[in-house]
Amino acid sequence: MQSGEWLKDQRNENGNFGSGHESGEVFFALKLLGFSLNDPSSIYLKSELDKSKSVANISLGQLGHYVHGVLSTCGNPKRFHSHNLVDHLKDALLDVSTDWSPGKARFEYSIAILALCNSGHHVKRRFTKILAKELKYLVRLKSKQSPNPFDPDTVSMGIIALACVYKQPKIKMEQRNELYQAINESIHYLLEETQETDGSFGNEITTSLVVQVCKILPIEHYLNMRLNIECGVEC
């Protein structure tokens, strides 16, 4: 909880955490830590959205942060004042997936899928299939090369997004199998290729993301004795 208290203390003189999508990201983190958010948090998100010339012009990852911010204030992103953020997110995902190229905004794409999933809406197979394919490509490539320091972040966020969809009750077996294979390969990559000798996974940001993976999946099935001891944070 100390990290949450520190985060709360980072509010600026206006009582928020920067731009609308930045504040939405922080609101979501605080909610996950068990903090309650008050009405001004929701009002600020609305005011930031209202200032945008068009919600359709907000980037995919930023839109995902807005959705998480609204959910964190107990709002409905499908009917958030005059904004239907869920439909905008679906449209943005469709645009990006239609014009997809390998390596394109994997991290932001994962955030968007996670936001759509957390909002309680079905995530289509065409969206998850792209992310699953990208993760498998990235993992297989990086297992043969020196890893980019940002790759574990991307893989971790992808796992978190796909794991959320995997738990949706109405997805079909074909989609579920694709998700399982991508998650399985990605977890093995994280634990076998990116963990440092001190048990961390690089910097504090990457390690925090991997710990989130530990908390949402039955990770003990993937851990050997060394990793099980060093994972550390009640995985």
Short mmCIF file of C-alpha atoms in Angstrom, two decimals:
data_model
loop_
_atom_site.label_atom_id
_atom_site.label_comp_id
_atom_site.label_asym_id
_atom_site.label_seq_id
_atom_site.Cartn_x
_atom_site.Cartn_y
_atom_site.Cartn_z
CA MET A 1 0.00 0.00 0.00
CA GLN A 2 3.00 2.31 0.36
CA SER A 3 3.28 2.50 -3.40
CA GLY A 4 -0.38 3.52 -3.60
CA GLU A 5 0.10 6.29 -1.05
CA TRP A 6 3.13 7.52 -2.98
CA LEU A 7 1.11 7.47 -6.19
CA LYS A 8 -1.71 9.48 -4.61
CA ASP A 9 0.84 12.08 -3.52
CA GLN A 10 1.84 12.66 -7.14
CA ARG A 11 -1.31 14.65 -7.89
CA ASN A 12 -0.58 18.02 -9.41
CA GLU A 13 -1.92 21.37 -8.24
CA ASN A 14 -5.17 20.70 -10.09
CA GLY A 15 -5.76 17.45 -8.24
CA ASN A 16 -5.14 15.13 -11.17
CA PHE A 17 -2.23 13.17 -12.62
CA GLY A 18 -1.63 14.89 -15.92
CA SER A 19 -3.64 14.44 -19.08
CA GLY A 20 -6.88 12.48 -19.20
CA HIS A 21 -5.39 9.19 -20.36
CA GLU A 22 -2.49 9.51 -17.89
CA SER A 23 -4.95 10.10 -15.06
CA GLY A 24 -7.06 7.17 -16.26
CA GLU A 25 -4.01 4.93 -16.05
CA VAL A 26 -3.28 6.08 -12.49
CA PHE A 27 -6.94 5.75 -11.44
CA PHE A 28 -6.86 2.15 -12.63
CA ALA A 29 -3.67 1.41 -10.69
CA LEU A 30 -5.11 2.95 -7.52
CA LYS A 31 -8.31 0.95 -7.90
CA LEU A 32 -6.32 -2.27 -8.24
CA LEU A 33 -4.56 -1.34 -5.00
CA GLY A 34 -7.92 -0.97 -3.24
CA PHE A 35 -8.22 2.80 -3.12
CA SER A 36 -11.62 4.43 -3.64
CA LEU A 37 -11.95 7.29 -6.12
CA ASN A 38 -14.29 10.24 -5.74
CA ASP A 39 -16.56 12.13 -8.14
CA PRO A 40 -13.93 14.72 -9.17
CA SER A 41 -11.91 11.90 -10.75
CA SER A 42 -14.83 11.05 -13.03
CA ILE A 43 -15.55 14.71 -13.74
CA TYR A 44 -11.94 15.28 -14.76
CA LEU A 45 -12.04 12.39 -17.25
CA LYS A 46 -15.23 13.82 -18.74
CA SER A 47 -13.72 17.30 -19.04
CA GLU A 48 -10.64 15.93 -20.78
CA LEU A 49 -12.76 13.94 -23.23
CA ASP A 50 -14.93 16.98 -23.88
CA LYS A 51 -11.82 18.98 -24.76
CA SER A 52 -10.90 16.50 -27.47
CA LYS A 53 -12.07 17.58 -30.91
CA SER A 54 -13.08 13.95 -31.50
CA VAL A 55 -12.74 10.84 -29.37
CA ALA A 56 -12.02 9.04 -32.63
CA ASN A 57 -8.72 10.94 -32.79
CA ILE A 58 -7.49 9.57 -29.46
CA SER A 59 -4.86 6.87 -29.93
CA LEU A 60 -5.64 3.23 -29.27
CA GLY A 61 -3.59 2.89 -26.07
CA GLN A 62 -4.83 6.21 -24.69
CA LEU A 63 -8.42 5.21 -25.34
CA GLY A 64 -7.78 2.01 -23.40
CA HIS A 65 -6.52 4.07 -20.46
CA TYR A 66 -9.67 6.22 -20.58
CA VAL A 67 -11.84 3.10 -20.44
CA HIS A 68 -9.91 1.76 -17.46
CA GLY A 69 -10.14 5.17 -15.79
CA VAL A 70 -13.90 5.27 -16.19
CA LEU A 71 -14.24 1.70 -14.87
CA SER A 72 -12.12 2.69 -11.87
CA THR A 73 -14.53 5.49 -10.99
CA CYS A 74 -17.44 2.99 -11.19
CA GLY A 75 -18.62 4.59 -14.42
CA ASN A 76 -19.96 2.86 -17.52
CA PRO A 77 -17.58 3.41 -20.46
CA LYS A 78 -20.35 2.53 -22.90
CA ARG A 79 -22.48 5.39 -21.56
CA PHE A 80 -20.02 7.83 -20.05
CA HIS A 81 -21.97 11.07 -20.29
CA SER A 82 -22.16 11.72 -24.05
CA HIS A 83 -19.32 9.32 -24.89
CA ASN A 84 -19.58 5.67 -25.89
CA LEU A 85 -15.96 4.73 -25.26
CA VAL A 86 -16.54 1.01 -25.83
CA ASP A 87 -17.78 1.50 -29.38
CA HIS A 88 -14.92 3.92 -30.08
CA LEU A 89 -12.48 1.32 -28.74
CA LYS A 90 -13.99 -1.40 -30.93
CA ASP A 91 -13.79 0.87 -33.98
CA ALA A 92 -10.18 1.75 -33.21
CA LEU A 93 -9.25 -1.92 -32.79
CA LEU A 94 -10.95 -2.71 -36.08
CA ASP A 95 -9.06 0.07 -37.88
CA VAL A 96 -5.71 -1.03 -36.47
CA SER A 97 -6.32 -4.74 -37.10
CA THR A 98 -7.46 -4.12 -40.67
CA ASP A 99 -4.27 -2.22 -41.46
CA TRP A 100 -1.97 -4.33 -39.27
CA SER A 101 1.72 -4.69 -39.96
CA PRO A 102 4.14 -6.86 -37.92
CA GLY A 103 5.47 -5.08 -34.85
CA LYS A 104 2.86 -2.32 -34.98
CA ALA A 105 2.04 -0.88 -31.52
CA ARG A 106 1.93 -4.25 -29.76
CA PHE A 107 1.90 -2.72 -26.26
CA GLU A 108 -0.91 -0.25 -27.01
CA TYR A 109 -2.87 -2.97 -28.81
CA SER A 110 -2.65 -5.13 -25.68
CA ILE A 111 -3.89 -2.29 -23.48
CA ALA A 112 -6.89 -1.81 -25.78
CA ILE A 113 -7.79 -5.51 -25.75
CA LEU A 114 -7.46 -5.61 -21.96
CA ALA A 115 -9.69 -2.53 -21.60
CA LEU A 116 -12.37 -4.01 -23.85
CA CYS A 117 -12.22 -7.27 -21.92
CA ASN A 118 -12.37 -5.54 -18.53
CA SER A 119 -15.39 -3.56 -19.67
CA GLY A 120 -17.23 -6.87 -19.97
CA HIS A 121 -17.52 -6.97 -23.74
CA HIS A 122 -16.68 -9.91 -25.96
CA VAL A 123 -13.29 -9.59 -27.67
CA LYS A 124 -13.47 -10.94 -31.22
CA ARG A 125 -11.10 -13.65 -32.37
CA ARG A 126 -9.80 -11.43 -35.20
CA PHE A 127 -8.37 -9.10 -32.53
CA THR A 128 -6.82 -11.72 -30.26
CA LYS A 129 -5.49 -13.73 -33.21
CA ILE A 130 -3.28 -10.80 -34.21
CA LEU A 131 -1.88 -10.36 -30.71
CA ALA A 132 -1.35 -14.09 -30.21
CA LYS A 133 0.53 -14.28 -33.51
CA GLU A 134 2.64 -11.24 -32.63
CA LEU A 135 3.59 -12.61 -29.22
CA LYS A 136 4.56 -15.99 -30.63
CA TYR A 137 6.64 -14.31 -33.34
CA LEU A 138 8.33 -12.02 -30.82
CA VAL A 139 9.07 -14.83 -28.38
CA ARG A 140 10.51 -17.15 -31.02
CA LEU A 141 12.60 -14.39 -32.55
CA LYS A 142 13.97 -13.10 -29.27
CA SER A 143 14.83 -16.56 -28.03
CA LYS A 144 17.41 -16.61 -30.84
CA GLN A 145 18.68 -13.04 -30.46
CA SER A 146 19.73 -10.61 -27.76
CA PRO A 147 16.43 -9.35 -26.31
CA ASN A 148 15.32 -5.76 -26.66
CA PRO A 149 14.93 -4.37 -23.10
CA PHE A 150 11.33 -3.43 -23.88
CA ASP A 151 10.29 -6.86 -25.16
CA PRO A 152 9.49 -8.38 -21.73
CA ASP A 153 7.18 -5.41 -21.06
CA THR A 154 5.37 -6.03 -24.33
CA VAL A 155 5.12 -9.78 -23.77
CA SER A 156 3.87 -9.32 -20.20
CA MET A 157 1.15 -6.88 -21.23
CA GLY A 158 0.16 -9.20 -24.07
CA ILE A 159 -0.17 -12.14 -21.67
CA ILE A 160 -2.31 -10.09 -19.27
CA ALA A 161 -4.62 -9.04 -22.11
CA LEU A 162 -4.95 -12.52 -23.60
CA ALA A 163 -5.46 -14.11 -20.17
CA CYS A 164 -8.39 -11.78 -19.56
CA VAL A 165 -10.01 -12.85 -22.83
CA TYR A 166 -9.23 -16.51 -22.13
CA LYS A 167 -11.38 -16.28 -19.00
CA GLN A 168 -14.39 -14.92 -20.88
CA PRO A 169 -17.11 -17.60 -20.69
CA LYS A 170 -18.44 -17.39 -24.24
CA ILE A 171 -15.32 -17.67 -26.38
CA LYS A 172 -15.18 -20.64 -28.74
CA MET A 173 -12.72 -23.50 -28.39
CA GLU A 174 -10.67 -22.51 -31.43
CA GLN A 175 -10.03 -19.05 -30.00
CA ARG A 176 -9.36 -20.47 -26.54
CA ASN A 177 -6.75 -22.87 -27.94
CA GLU A 178 -4.98 -20.04 -29.78
CA LEU A 179 -4.88 -18.00 -26.60
CA TYR A 180 -3.56 -20.89 -24.54
CA GLN A 181 -0.72 -21.61 -26.96
CA ALA A 182 0.36 -17.97 -27.12
CA ILE A 183 0.18 -17.52 -23.34
CA ASN A 184 2.07 -20.75 -22.72
CA GLU A 185 4.94 -19.88 -25.08
CA SER A 186 5.14 -16.33 -23.78
CA ILE A 187 5.32 -17.37 -20.13
CA HIS A 188 8.13 -19.80 -20.84
CA TYR A 189 9.99 -17.01 -22.66
CA LEU A 190 9.61 -14.62 -19.72
CA LEU A 191 10.71 -17.08 -17.07
CA GLU A 192 13.46 -18.84 -18.99
CA GLU A 193 14.92 -16.05 -21.12
CA THR A 194 14.47 -12.76 -19.27
CA GLN A 195 14.85 -13.40 -15.54
CA GLU A 196 18.01 -12.06 -13.94
CA THR A 197 20.15 -13.94 -11.42
CA ASP A 198 18.72 -11.80 -8.60
CA GLY A 199 15.19 -12.94 -9.46
CA SER A 200 14.14 -9.69 -11.12
CA PHE A 201 13.22 -9.28 -14.78
CA GLY A 202 15.20 -6.13 -15.52
CA ASN A 203 14.03 -2.77 -14.25
CA GLU A 204 11.22 -2.17 -11.76
CA ILE A 205 8.62 -1.56 -14.48
CA THR A 206 9.30 -4.84 -16.26
CA THR A 207 9.45 -6.76 -12.99
CA SER A 208 6.13 -5.25 -11.88
CA LEU A 209 4.48 -6.36 -15.12
CA VAL A 210 5.83 -9.90 -14.77
CA VAL A 211 4.57 -10.00 -11.17
CA GLN A 212 1.12 -9.11 -12.52
CA VAL A 213 1.41 -12.12 -14.82
CA CYS A 214 2.31 -14.21 -11.77
CA LYS A 215 -0.80 -13.01 -9.95
CA ILE A 216 -3.36 -13.66 -12.70
CA LEU A 217 -2.21 -17.09 -13.92
CA PRO A 218 -1.59 -20.45 -12.21
CA ILE A 219 2.07 -19.69 -12.66
CA GLU A 220 3.25 -22.56 -10.45
CA HIS A 221 2.74 -24.86 -13.42
CA TYR A 222 5.52 -23.02 -15.25
CA LEU A 223 8.02 -22.52 -12.44
CA ASN A 224 10.99 -24.66 -11.64
CA MET A 225 12.43 -24.61 -8.10
CA ARG A 226 14.73 -21.63 -8.67
CA LEU A 227 12.02 -19.52 -10.24
CA ASN A 228 9.46 -20.54 -7.64
CA ILE A 229 11.72 -19.33 -4.85
CA GLU A 230 12.76 -16.12 -6.55
CA CYS A 231 9.36 -15.06 -7.87
CA GLY A 232 8.91 -13.74 -4.39
CA VAL A 233 5.76 -11.67 -4.27
CA GLU A 234 3.15 -14.31 -3.40
CA CYS A 235 2.58 -15.33 -7.00
#
